[in-house]
PDB file of C-alpha atoms in Angstrom:
ATOM      1  CA  MET D   1     168.215 167.302  39.623  1.00 92.00           C
ATOM      2  CA  LYS D   2     168.306 164.761  36.813  1.00 96.00           C
ATOM      3  CA  ASN D   3     165.225 162.771  35.794  1.00 97.00           C
ATOM      4  CA  ILE D   4     165.836 159.095  35.063  1.00 97.00           C
ATOM      5  CA  LEU D   5     163.543 156.672  33.231  1.00 96.00           C
ATOM      6  CA  ILE D   6     164.202 152.977  33.846  1.00 95.00           C
ATOM      7  CA  ILE D   7     162.470 150.493  31.555  1.00 93.00           C
ATOM      8  CA  ASP D   8     162.844 147.022  33.023  1.00 87.00           C
ATOM      9  CA  ASN D   9     161.789 144.208  30.720  1.00 78.00           C
ATOM     10  CA  SER D  10     160.788 141.603  33.297  1.00 62.00           C
ATOM     11  CA  GLU D  11     161.673 138.785  30.885  1.00 63.00           C
ATOM     12  CA  LYS D  12     165.307 139.862  31.017  1.00 57.00           C
ATOM     13  CA  SER D  13     167.583 139.236  33.991  1.00 56.00           C
ATOM     14  CA  SER D  14     168.907 142.760  34.438  1.00 55.00           C
ATOM     15  CA  HIS D  15     169.306 142.811  38.225  1.00 61.00           C
ATOM     16  CA  LEU D  16     167.231 145.998  38.481  1.00 73.00           C
ATOM     17  CA  SER D  17     165.993 145.226  41.982  1.00 77.00           C
ATOM     18  CA  SER D  18     164.334 147.923  44.074  1.00 78.00           C
ATOM     19  CA  ASN D  19     167.426 148.193  46.273  1.00 83.00           C
ATOM     20  CA  THR D  20     169.716 148.544  43.273  1.00 86.00           C
ATOM     21  CA  VAL D  21     167.532 151.200  41.651  1.00 87.00           C
ATOM     22  CA  HIS D  22     167.255 153.114  44.924  1.00 88.00           C
ATOM     23  CA  THR D  23     171.019 153.106  45.495  1.00 92.00           C
ATOM     24  CA  ALA D  24     171.890 153.876  41.874  1.00 93.00           C
ATOM     25  CA  THR D  25     169.505 156.824  41.560  1.00 94.00           C
ATOM     26  CA  VAL D  26     170.200 158.660  44.838  1.00 95.00           C
ATOM     27  CA  GLY D  27     170.188 162.387  44.112  1.00 95.00           C
ATOM     28  CA  SER D  28     167.817 162.122  41.155  1.00 96.00           C
ATOM     29  CA  ASN D  29     164.155 161.644  40.276  1.00 95.00           C
ATOM     30  CA  ALA D  30     163.686 158.073  39.045  1.00 95.00           C
ATOM     31  CA  THR D  31     160.692 156.543  37.270  1.00 94.00           C
ATOM     32  CA  GLU D  32     160.707 152.758  36.925  1.00 92.00           C
ATOM     33  CA  ILE D  33     158.543 151.098  34.278  1.00 91.00           C
ATOM     34  CA  LEU D  34     158.104 147.332  33.905  1.00 86.00           C
ATOM     35  CA  ASN D  35     157.318 147.017  30.200  1.00 87.00           C
ATOM     36  CA  LYS D  36     158.024 148.627  26.857  1.00 91.00           C
ATOM     37  CA  GLU D  37     154.543 149.973  26.169  1.00 93.00           C
ATOM     38  CA  LYS D  38     154.385 151.947  29.419  1.00 93.00           C
ATOM     39  CA  GLY D  39     157.931 153.128  28.801  1.00 93.00           C
ATOM     40  CA  LEU D  40     156.997 154.499  25.394  1.00 95.00           C
ATOM     41  CA  SER D  41     153.971 156.157  26.974  1.00 95.00           C
ATOM     42  CA  GLN D  42     156.317 157.981  29.373  1.00 95.00           C
ATOM     43  CA  LEU D  43     158.557 159.040  26.494  1.00 95.00           C
ATOM     44  CA  ASN D  44     155.540 160.351  24.578  1.00 94.00           C
ATOM     45  CA  SER D  45     154.307 162.346  27.562  1.00 94.00           C
ATOM     46  CA  ASN D  46     155.276 165.899  28.511  1.00 92.00           C
ATOM     47  CA  LYS D  47     157.834 164.671  31.031  1.00 94.00           C
ATOM     48  CA  HIS D  48     161.502 165.470  30.569  1.00 96.00           C
ATOM     49  CA  PHE D  49     164.096 162.731  31.038  1.00 97.00           C
ATOM     50  CA  ASP D  50     167.850 163.209  31.202  1.00 97.00           C
ATOM     51  CA  ILE D  51     168.803 159.541  31.412  1.00 98.00           C
ATOM     52  CA  LEU D  52     167.272 156.342  30.058  1.00 97.00           C
ATOM     53  CA  VAL D  53     168.177 152.900  31.409  1.00 96.00           C
ATOM     54  CA  CYS D  54     166.868 149.829  29.585  1.00 94.00           C
ATOM     55  CA  ASN D  55     167.768 146.144  29.569  1.00 91.00           C
ATOM     56  CA  GLU D  56     166.855 145.321  25.988  1.00 92.00           C
ATOM     57  CA  PRO D  57     168.316 146.731  22.735  1.00 94.00           C
ATOM     58  CA  ASP D  58     164.931 147.964  21.553  1.00 95.00           C
ATOM     59  CA  TYR D  59     165.322 150.254  18.537  1.00 97.00           C
ATOM     60  CA  GLU D  60     161.937 151.909  18.997  1.00 96.00           C
ATOM     61  CA  VAL D  61     162.547 152.844  22.634  1.00 96.00           C
ATOM     62  CA  LEU D  62     166.110 154.088  22.189  1.00 97.00           C
ATOM     63  CA  HIS D  63     165.313 155.952  18.986  1.00 97.00           C
ATOM     64  CA  LYS D  64     162.326 157.675  20.605  1.00 97.00           C
ATOM     65  CA  PHE D  65     164.448 158.733  23.586  1.00 97.00           C
ATOM     66  CA  LYS D  66     167.213 160.225  21.414  1.00 97.00           C
ATOM     67  CA  GLU D  67     164.673 161.809  19.080  1.00 96.00           C
ATOM     68  CA  LYS D  68     162.962 163.602  21.935  1.00 96.00           C
ATOM     69  CA  PHE D  69     165.962 164.254  24.185  1.00 96.00           C
ATOM     70  CA  ALA D  70     168.909 164.857  21.887  1.00 94.00           C
ATOM     71  CA  ASN D  71     171.202 165.657  24.811  1.00 94.00           C
ATOM     72  CA  GLY D  72     169.954 162.773  26.933  1.00 96.00           C
ATOM     73  CA  THR D  73     172.137 159.880  28.030  1.00 97.00           C
ATOM     74  CA  SER D  74     171.117 156.282  27.321  1.00 97.00           C
ATOM     75  CA  ILE D  75     172.356 153.180  29.142  1.00 97.00           C
ATOM     76  CA  LEU D  76     171.818 149.680  27.774  1.00 96.00           C
ATOM     77  CA  ILE D  77     172.257 146.618  30.008  1.00 94.00           C
ATOM     78  CA  THR D  78     172.709 143.565  27.806  1.00 93.00           C
ATOM     79  CA  ASP D  79     174.248 140.109  27.597  1.00 91.00           C
ATOM     80  CA  LEU D  80     174.550 140.413  23.808  1.00 92.00           C
ATOM     81  CA  THR D  81     177.848 140.819  22.012  1.00 90.00           C
ATOM     82  CA  MET D  82     178.707 143.974  20.075  1.00 89.00           C
ATOM     83  CA  ASP D  83     177.627 142.611  16.703  1.00 89.00           C
ATOM     84  CA  GLN D  84     174.376 141.220  18.151  1.00 92.00           C
ATOM     85  CA  TYR D  85     173.087 144.436  19.710  1.00 94.00           C
ATOM     86  CA  SER D  86     174.362 146.403  16.719  1.00 93.00           C
ATOM     87  CA  TYR D  87     172.109 144.285  14.505  1.00 93.00           C
ATOM     88  CA  GLU D  88     169.122 144.826  16.827  1.00 95.00           C
ATOM     89  CA  LEU D  89     169.735 148.591  16.708  1.00 95.00           C
ATOM     90  CA  LYS D  90     170.009 148.685  12.904  1.00 95.00           C
ATOM     91  CA  ASN D  91     173.753 149.353  13.023  1.00 92.00           C
ATOM     92  CA  ILE D  92     173.392 152.842  14.502  1.00 93.00           C
ATOM     93  CA  GLU D  93     174.096 151.864  18.106  1.00 93.00           C
ATOM     94  CA  ASP D  94     176.751 154.589  18.271  1.00 91.00           C
ATOM     95  CA  ARG D  95     173.963 157.173  17.873  1.00 93.00           C
ATOM     96  CA  LEU D  96     171.409 155.483  20.117  1.00 96.00           C
ATOM     97  CA  VAL D  97     173.430 154.233  23.099  1.00 96.00           C
ATOM     98  CA  ASP D  98     175.943 156.117  25.224  1.00 96.00           C
ATOM     99  CA  HIS D  99     176.875 153.388  27.712  1.00 97.00           C
ATOM    100  CA  ILE D 100     176.823 149.604  27.333  1.00 96.00           C
ATOM    101  CA  LEU D 101     176.822 147.588  30.562  1.00 95.00           C
ATOM    102  CA  ALA D 102     177.424 143.867  30.222  1.00 93.00           C
ATOM    103  CA  ASN D 103     174.737 141.803  31.938  1.00 89.00           C
ATOM    104  CA  ARG D 104     176.759 139.220  33.851  1.00 81.00           C
ATOM    105  CA  ALA D 105     176.026 136.229  36.028  1.00 72.00           C
ATOM    106  CA  PRO D 106     176.438 136.326  38.940  1.00 69.00           C
ATOM    107  CA  CYS D 107     175.047 139.836  39.070  1.00 76.00           C
ATOM    108  CA  THR D 108     177.416 141.481  41.574  1.00 85.00           C
ATOM    109  CA  TRP D 109     179.487 143.347  39.011  1.00 87.00           C
ATOM    110  CA  THR D 110     176.504 144.326  36.828  1.00 90.00           C
ATOM    111  CA  THR D 111     174.831 145.885  39.853  1.00 91.00           C
ATOM    112  CA  LYS D 112     177.994 147.683  40.938  1.00 93.00           C
ATOM    113  CA  GLU D 113     178.705 148.973  37.444  1.00 95.00           C
ATOM    114  CA  LEU D 114     175.173 150.339  37.054  1.00 95.00           C
ATOM    115  CA  ILE D 115     175.415 152.167  40.387  1.00 95.00           C
ATOM    116  CA  ILE D 116     178.806 153.658  39.495  1.00 97.00           C
ATOM    117  CA  THR D 117     177.673 154.718  36.017  1.00 97.00           C
ATOM    118  CA  LEU D 118     174.493 156.434  37.203  1.00 97.00           C
ATOM    119  CA  GLN D 119     176.180 158.138  40.138  1.00 97.00           C
ATOM    120  CA  LYS D 120     178.900 159.520  37.859  1.00 98.00           C
ATOM    121  CA  LEU D 121     176.184 161.016  35.655  1.00 97.00           C
ATOM    122  CA  ILE D 122     174.075 162.299  38.541  1.00 97.00           C
ATOM    123  CA  ARG D 123     177.007 163.922  40.348  1.00 96.00           C
ATOM    124  CA  ASN D 124     178.889 165.068  37.241  1.00 96.00           C
ATOM    125  CA  ASP D 125     181.946 163.427  38.803  1.00 96.00           C
ATOM    126  CA  TYR D 126     183.687 161.307  36.200  1.00 97.00           C
ATOM    127  CA  PHE D 127     187.411 160.862  36.690  1.00 97.00           C
ATOM    128  CA  GLY D 128     189.270 158.336  38.806  1.00 97.00           C
ATOM    129  CA  LEU D 129     190.071 154.634  38.748  1.00 97.00           C
ATOM    130  CA  ASP D 130     189.205 154.489  42.446  1.00 97.00           C
ATOM    131  CA  LYS D 131     185.480 154.685  41.635  1.00 97.00           C
ATOM    132  CA  TYR D 132     185.609 151.160  40.234  1.00 97.00           C
ATOM    133  CA  LEU D 133     187.692 149.489  42.933  1.00 97.00           C
ATOM    134  CA  THR D 134     186.681 148.640  46.488  1.00 95.00           C
ATOM    135  CA  TYR D 135     187.095 151.572  48.862  1.00 93.00           C
ATOM    136  CA  GLY D 136     190.541 151.601  50.432  1.00 94.00           C
ATOM    137  CA  THR D 137     192.252 149.698  47.611  1.00 97.00           C
ATOM    138  CA  SER D 138     195.853 150.824  47.080  1.00 97.00           C
ATOM    139  CA  ILE D 139     196.215 152.497  43.694  1.00 97.00           C
ATOM    140  CA  HIS D 140     199.734 152.780  42.327  1.00 97.00           C
ATOM    141  CA  GLN D 141     200.604 155.734  40.102  1.00 95.00           C
ATOM    142  CA  LEU D 142     203.517 156.127  37.712  1.00 92.00           C
ATOM    143  CA  SER D 143     204.494 159.284  35.854  1.00 89.00           C
ATOM    144  CA  VAL D 144     205.114 158.703  32.157  1.00 85.00           C
ATOM    145  CA  GLN D 145     208.211 160.772  31.459  1.00 76.00           C
ATOM    146  CA  ASP D 146     208.870 159.864  27.855  1.00 71.00           C
ATOM    147  CA  TYR D 147     208.605 157.224  25.146  1.00 69.00           C
ATOM    148  CA  GLU D 148     211.713 155.400  26.336  1.00 72.00           C
ATOM    149  CA  ASN D 149     210.469 154.629  29.867  1.00 77.00           C
ATOM    150  CA  ARG D 150     207.199 153.026  28.787  1.00 82.00           C
ATOM    151  CA  GLU D 151     208.631 149.484  28.771  1.00 86.00           C
ATOM    152  CA  SER D 152     209.795 149.783  32.372  1.00 90.00           C
ATOM    153  CA  ILE D 153     206.262 150.847  33.336  1.00 92.00           C
ATOM    154  CA  ASP D 154     204.766 147.913  31.405  1.00 93.00           C
ATOM    155  CA  LYS D 155     207.051 145.556  33.289  1.00 94.00           C
ATOM    156  CA  GLN D 156     206.190 147.068  36.679  1.00 95.00           C
ATOM    157  CA  VAL D 157     202.492 146.408  36.089  1.00 96.00           C
ATOM    158  CA  GLN D 158     203.259 142.911  34.813  1.00 96.00           C
ATOM    159  CA  ALA D 159     205.328 142.216  37.932  1.00 97.00           C
ATOM    160  CA  PHE D 160     202.473 143.491  40.106  1.00 97.00           C
ATOM    161  CA  VAL D 161     200.045 141.006  38.550  1.00 97.00           C
ATOM    162  CA  ILE D 162     202.505 138.148  39.020  1.00 97.00           C
ATOM    163  CA  GLU D 163     203.111 139.217  42.639  1.00 96.00           C
ATOM    164  CA  LYS D 164     199.346 138.994  43.259  1.00 96.00           C
ATOM    165  CA  LYS D 165     199.421 135.437  41.868  1.00 95.00           C
ATOM    166  CA  LEU D 166     196.922 136.209  39.120  1.00 94.00           C
ATOM    167  CA  GLY D 167     198.705 134.065  36.558  1.00 92.00           C
ATOM    168  CA  ASN D 168     201.114 134.534  33.666  1.00 92.00           C
ATOM    169  CA  TYR D 169     198.367 134.898  31.071  1.00 91.00           C
ATOM    170  CA  LEU D 170     196.777 137.802  32.917  1.00 93.00           C
ATOM    171  CA  ALA D 171     200.213 139.308  33.501  1.00 95.00           C
ATOM    172  CA  LYS D 172     200.870 139.290  29.741  1.00 94.00           C
ATOM    173  CA  THR D 173     197.411 140.731  29.108  1.00 93.00           C
ATOM    174  CA  ALA D 174     198.052 143.556  31.585  1.00 95.00           C
ATOM    175  CA  TYR D 175     201.410 144.231  29.907  1.00 95.00           C
ATOM    176  CA  GLY D 176     199.703 144.537  26.524  1.00 93.00           C
ATOM    177  CA  ILE D 177     196.990 146.849  27.850  1.00 95.00           C
ATOM    178  CA  CYS D 178     199.618 149.096  29.441  1.00 94.00           C
ATOM    179  CA  GLU D 179     201.574 149.219  26.213  1.00 92.00           C
ATOM    180  CA  GLU D 180     198.524 150.414  24.259  1.00 92.00           C
ATOM    181  CA  LEU D 181     197.466 152.917  26.930  1.00 92.00           C
ATOM    182  CA  LEU D 182     200.950 154.402  27.041  1.00 91.00           C
ATOM    183  CA  MET D 183     201.231 154.595  23.255  1.00 86.00           C
ATOM    184  CA  ASN D 184     197.919 156.426  23.148  1.00 83.00           C
ATOM    185  CA  ALA D 185     198.997 158.927  25.809  1.00 84.00           C
ATOM    186  CA  ILE D 186     202.535 159.462  24.502  1.00 83.00           C
ATOM    187  CA  VAL D 187     201.964 159.419  20.744  1.00 76.00           C
ATOM    188  CA  ASP D 188     198.296 159.713  19.734  1.00 64.00           C
ATOM    189  CA  ALA D 189     196.991 162.179  22.329  1.00 62.00           C
ATOM    190  CA  PRO D 190     199.643 164.885  21.729  1.00 59.00           C
ATOM    191  CA  LEU D 191     199.145 164.681  17.965  1.00 53.00           C
ATOM    192  CA  ALA D 192     195.379 164.941  18.279  1.00 50.00           C
ATOM    193  CA  GLY D 193     195.754 167.757  20.811  1.00 46.00           C
ATOM    194  CA  LYS D 194     198.089 169.652  18.483  1.00 50.00           C
ATOM    195  CA  ARG D 195     195.607 169.331  15.631  1.00 47.00           C
ATOM    196  CA  TYR D 196     192.794 170.586  17.879  1.00 47.00           C
ATOM    197  CA  ARG D 197     194.770 173.627  19.038  1.00 50.00           C
ATOM    198  CA  GLU D 198     195.810 174.522  15.512  1.00 49.00           C
ATOM    199  CA  SER D 199     192.186 174.320  14.421  1.00 49.00           C
ATOM    200  CA  ALA D 200     191.045 176.498  17.320  1.00 48.00           C
ATOM    201  CA  ALA D 201     193.813 179.039  16.764  1.00 49.00           C
ATOM    202  CA  SER D 202     192.979 179.339  13.072  1.00 46.00           C
ATOM    203  CA  PHE D 203     189.805 181.183  14.041  1.00 40.00           C
ATOM    204  CA  ASP D 204     191.878 184.005  15.539  1.00 48.00           C
ATOM    205  CA  GLN D 205     194.931 184.978  13.554  1.00 48.00           C
ATOM    206  CA  GLN D 206     195.748 187.672  16.109  1.00 44.00           C
ATOM    207  CA  GLY D 207     196.477 184.980  18.662  1.00 44.00           C
ATOM    208  CA  ILE D 208     193.669 186.022  20.990  1.00 42.00           C
ATOM    209  CA  GLY D 209     192.266 183.044  22.784  1.00 41.00           C
ATOM    210  CA  LYS D 210     195.223 180.766  22.070  1.00 43.00           C
ATOM    211  CA  LYS D 211     196.216 180.518  25.709  1.00 42.00           C
ATOM    212  CA  GLU D 212     193.080 178.708  26.797  1.00 47.00           C
ATOM    213  CA  HIS D 213     193.700 176.071  24.138  1.00 45.00           C
ATOM    214  CA  GLN D 214     197.055 175.067  25.605  1.00 43.00           C
ATOM    215  CA  PRO D 215     197.027 171.938  27.774  1.00 48.00           C
ATOM    216  CA  LYS D 216     198.697 171.888  31.143  1.00 50.00           C
ATOM    217  CA  GLU D 217     202.361 170.906  31.022  1.00 52.00           C
ATOM    218  CA  VAL D 218     201.785 167.714  32.967  1.00 70.00           C
ATOM    219  CA  THR D 219     203.067 164.271  32.072  1.00 85.00           C
ATOM    220  CA  PRO D 220     200.566 161.433  31.676  1.00 89.00           C
ATOM    221  CA  ILE D 221     199.878 159.313  34.752  1.00 93.00           C
ATOM    222  CA  LEU D 222     199.368 155.554  34.618  1.00 95.00           C
ATOM    223  CA  SER D 223     197.422 154.070  37.539  1.00 97.00           C
ATOM    224  CA  TYR D 224     196.761 150.466  38.509  1.00 98.00           C
ATOM    225  CA  GLY D 225     195.361 148.447  41.390  1.00 98.00           C
ATOM    226  CA  TRP D 226     193.626 145.206  42.344  1.00 98.00           C
ATOM    227  CA  ASP D 227     190.882 144.947  44.960  1.00 96.00           C
ATOM    228  CA  GLY D 228     190.737 141.158  45.116  1.00 95.00           C
ATOM    229  CA  SER D 229     188.321 140.762  42.219  1.00 94.00           C
ATOM    230  CA  ILE D 230     188.925 143.627  39.777  1.00 96.00           C
ATOM    231  CA  LEU D 231     192.240 144.581  38.197  1.00 97.00           C
ATOM    232  CA  GLY D 232     192.102 148.165  37.005  1.00 98.00           C
ATOM    233  CA  ILE D 233     194.605 149.950  34.754  1.00 98.00           C
ATOM    234  CA  SER D 234     194.181 153.527  33.565  1.00 97.00           C
ATOM    235  CA  ILE D 235     196.036 156.328  31.826  1.00 95.00           C
ATOM    236  CA  CYS D 236     195.308 160.032  32.135  1.00 94.00           C
ATOM    237  CA  ASP D 237     196.708 162.592  29.695  1.00 91.00           C
ATOM    238  CA  TYR D 238     196.144 166.329  29.769  1.00 88.00           C
ATOM    239  CA  PHE D 239     195.164 167.000  26.178  1.00 87.00           C
ATOM    240  CA  GLY D 240     191.486 166.007  26.271  1.00 89.00           C
ATOM    241  CA  ALA D 241     191.531 165.411  22.531  1.00 85.00           C
ATOM    242  CA  LEU D 242     189.580 162.155  22.256  1.00 89.00           C
ATOM    243  CA  GLN D 243     186.166 162.849  20.750  1.00 89.00           C
ATOM    244  CA  LYS D 244     183.112 160.681  21.150  1.00 91.00           C
ATOM    245  CA  SER D 245     182.605 160.520  17.384  1.00 89.00           C
ATOM    246  CA  THR D 246     186.161 159.249  16.929  1.00 88.00           C
ATOM    247  CA  PHE D 247     185.708 156.663  19.662  1.00 89.00           C
ATOM    248  CA  GLY D 248     182.452 155.532  18.047  1.00 88.00           C
ATOM    249  CA  LYS D 249     184.195 155.191  14.699  1.00 86.00           C
ATOM    250  CA  TYR D 250     186.793 152.864  16.220  1.00 85.00           C
ATOM    251  CA  LEU D 251     184.099 150.736  17.857  1.00 86.00           C
ATOM    252  CA  LYS D 252     182.241 150.452  14.558  1.00 83.00           C
ATOM    253  CA  LYS D 253     185.406 149.134  12.948  1.00 81.00           C
ATOM    254  CA  ILE D 254     185.691 146.540  15.695  1.00 78.00           C
ATOM    255  CA  THR D 255     182.028 145.542  15.505  1.00 72.00           C
ATOM    256  CA  HIS D 256     181.969 145.068  11.747  1.00 67.00           C
ATOM    257  CA  ARG D 257     185.485 143.764  11.258  1.00 59.00           C
ATOM    258  CA  ASP D 258     186.051 141.139   8.592  1.00 49.00           C
ATOM    259  CA  ASN D 259     189.753 141.750   8.394  1.00 46.00           C
ATOM    260  CA  LEU D 260     191.983 142.798  11.282  1.00 46.00           C
ATOM    261  CA  SER D 261     193.935 145.120   8.979  1.00 46.00           C
ATOM    262  CA  LYS D 262     190.839 147.290   8.588  1.00 48.00           C
ATOM    263  CA  LEU D 263     191.123 148.192  12.265  1.00 45.00           C
ATOM    264  CA  ILE D 264     194.350 150.056  11.658  1.00 46.00           C
ATOM    265  CA  ASP D 265     193.949 153.778  11.071  1.00 48.00           C
ATOM    266  CA  THR D 266     196.857 154.729   8.844  1.00 45.00           C
ATOM    267  CA  LYS D 267     196.824 158.390   9.868  1.00 46.00           C
ATOM    268  CA  LYS D 268     199.426 159.397  12.436  1.00 43.00           C
ATOM    269  CA  GLU D 269     196.833 159.968  15.134  1.00 42.00           C
ATOM    270  CA  GLY D 270     195.052 156.681  14.462  1.00 47.00           C
ATOM    271  CA  ALA D 271     194.401 154.541  17.531  1.00 51.00           C
ATOM    272  CA  GLY D 272     191.781 152.097  16.308  1.00 64.00           C
ATOM    273  CA  LEU D 273     193.942 149.004  16.664  1.00 75.00           C
ATOM    274  CA  GLY D 274     195.032 150.135  20.138  1.00 80.00           C
ATOM    275  CA  PHE D 275     191.441 150.378  21.325  1.00 82.00           C
ATOM    276  CA  PHE D 276     190.759 146.953  19.864  1.00 84.00           C
ATOM    277  CA  LYS D 277     193.607 145.447  21.876  1.00 87.00           C
ATOM    278  CA  ILE D 278     192.536 147.166  25.103  1.00 91.00           C
ATOM    279  CA  LEU D 279     188.915 146.114  24.679  1.00 88.00           C
ATOM    280  CA  TYR D 280     189.905 142.589  23.663  1.00 85.00           C
ATOM    281  CA  GLY D 281     191.982 142.194  26.829  1.00 90.00           C
ATOM    282  CA  SER D 282     189.433 143.504  29.331  1.00 92.00           C
ATOM    283  CA  HIS D 283     185.845 143.168  30.507  1.00 93.00           C
ATOM    284  CA  THR D 284     185.160 146.909  30.686  1.00 95.00           C
ATOM    285  CA  LEU D 285     186.507 149.923  28.786  1.00 96.00           C
ATOM    286  CA  ILE D 286     185.754 153.414  30.110  1.00 97.00           C
ATOM    287  CA  CYS D 287     186.682 156.779  28.611  1.00 96.00           C
ATOM    288  CA  ASN D 288     186.338 159.973  30.646  1.00 97.00           C
ATOM    289  CA  VAL D 289     186.967 163.145  28.664  1.00 96.00           C
ATOM    290  CA  GLN D 290     186.966 166.835  29.442  1.00 95.00           C
ATOM    291  CA  ALA D 291     187.576 168.542  26.121  1.00 92.00           C
ATOM    292  CA  ASN D 292     191.022 170.120  25.788  1.00 89.00           C
ATOM    293  CA  LYS D 293     191.812 169.369  29.437  1.00 91.00           C
ATOM    294  CA  GLN D 294     192.138 165.658  30.115  1.00 93.00           C
ATOM    295  CA  THR D 295     191.363 162.180  28.847  1.00 94.00           C
ATOM    296  CA  GLU D 296     191.267 159.147  31.101  1.00 96.00           C
ATOM    297  CA  ILE D 297     191.026 155.638  29.678  1.00 96.00           C
ATOM    298  CA  ILE D 298     190.282 152.812  32.117  1.00 97.00           C
ATOM    299  CA  ALA D 299     190.454 149.072  31.480  1.00 97.00           C
ATOM    300  CA  LEU D 300     188.920 146.696  34.027  1.00 96.00           C
ATOM    301  CA  ILE D 301     189.467 142.953  34.241  1.00 95.00           C
ATOM    302  CA  LEU D 302     187.353 140.689  36.436  1.00 92.00           C
ATOM    303  CA  THR D 303     190.070 138.364  37.641  1.00 92.00           C
ATOM    304  CA  SER D 304     187.621 135.634  38.653  1.00 84.00           C
ATOM    305  CA  GLU D 305     186.304 135.356  35.074  1.00 81.00           C
ATOM    306  CA  GLN D 306     188.038 133.989  32.026  1.00 74.00           C
ATOM    307  CA  LEU D 307     188.632 136.376  29.134  1.00 70.00           C
ATOM    308  CA  LYS D 308     186.763 134.443  26.460  1.00 63.00           C
ATOM    309  CA  ASP D 309     186.924 134.799  22.732  1.00 60.00           C
ATOM    310  CA  PHE D 310     186.040 138.356  21.757  1.00 58.00           C
ATOM    311  CA  SER D 311     183.075 137.417  19.570  1.00 61.00           C
ATOM    312  CA  ARG D 312     181.396 135.353  22.297  1.00 75.00           C
ATOM    313  CA  MET D 313     181.609 137.766  25.203  1.00 82.00           C
ATOM    314  CA  ALA D 314     179.605 140.808  26.261  1.00 87.00           C
ATOM    315  CA  ARG D 315     181.731 143.746  27.357  1.00 91.00           C
ATOM    316  CA  SER D 316     180.934 147.053  29.022  1.00 95.00           C
ATOM    317  CA  ILE D 317     181.837 150.203  27.102  1.00 95.00           C
ATOM    318  CA  CYS D 318     181.299 153.706  28.511  1.00 96.00           C
ATOM    319  CA  PHE D 319     182.183 157.184  27.266  1.00 96.00           C
ATOM    320  CA  PHE D 320     181.655 160.092  29.682  1.00 97.00           C
ATOM    321  CA  GLU D 321     181.938 163.734  28.631  1.00 96.00           C
ATOM    322  CA  ALA D 322     182.651 166.216  31.416  1.00 94.00           C
ATOM    323  CA  THR D 323     181.827 169.889  30.988  1.00 85.00           C
TER     324      THR D 323
END
């Protein structure tokens, strides 16, 4: 059973009500602290914590948690933009924070996202777009056969958004997200997977152990659905080649960009610009990865909220690693 420490700065509006905490931490041991000093006292004690939740980008707290529990998972709830919380965390947020949850008003989605995130960690159950949409929502799935059929898939999703009367702008945004997700699954993931398998095989020139490094021969699956408030689009490939360090590198490029061209990774397997476009067009970006088995990338758009300028908007970013 996982032990969770929740440090709730009462001056922040983090929506960490008793009911929310109770629901989010079912199946775990949760300790809720109402100020930083008591939180640090808990971290300095002999207690073991698997997960830290805090609603302020406090360098001291997050650094202490990672220093003491190297394999622990940290969740930051914040209304700050990427560059703002990066500054507060001395530009090493990629090492201190595993999941960023945007603190929104009204709080409905913040509360829901916190519950989903913690329950995924507690249950070790990570994959599936359905987790983020209202129960019973129809989720459409399309098999990605090859590079040539990607445009027809993009257009199907675009037509779906128009059919739901969500507007032409959102339809174009959904089209662009699909395009980047498909390019990642069709082009980038196989190249990265090939590189990983070649690296693994190089340790055994006799070929022993190569079989377990071969991905399943399954085509990528693109999924999408709308539950009345959230439009979700996801892609799942069966290479499992996306690494957390690589993902963090792309986010750092986005955070500290001063020239859009610097977002482009010129190597064949580069996907930095693609992640920028997906994140720019959505409110939440989620990556679920099981190494060498599957990668799922999910983009969520709150259709009741305007997608504001990137630099002025907090976004949720999560990276889950399944074992």
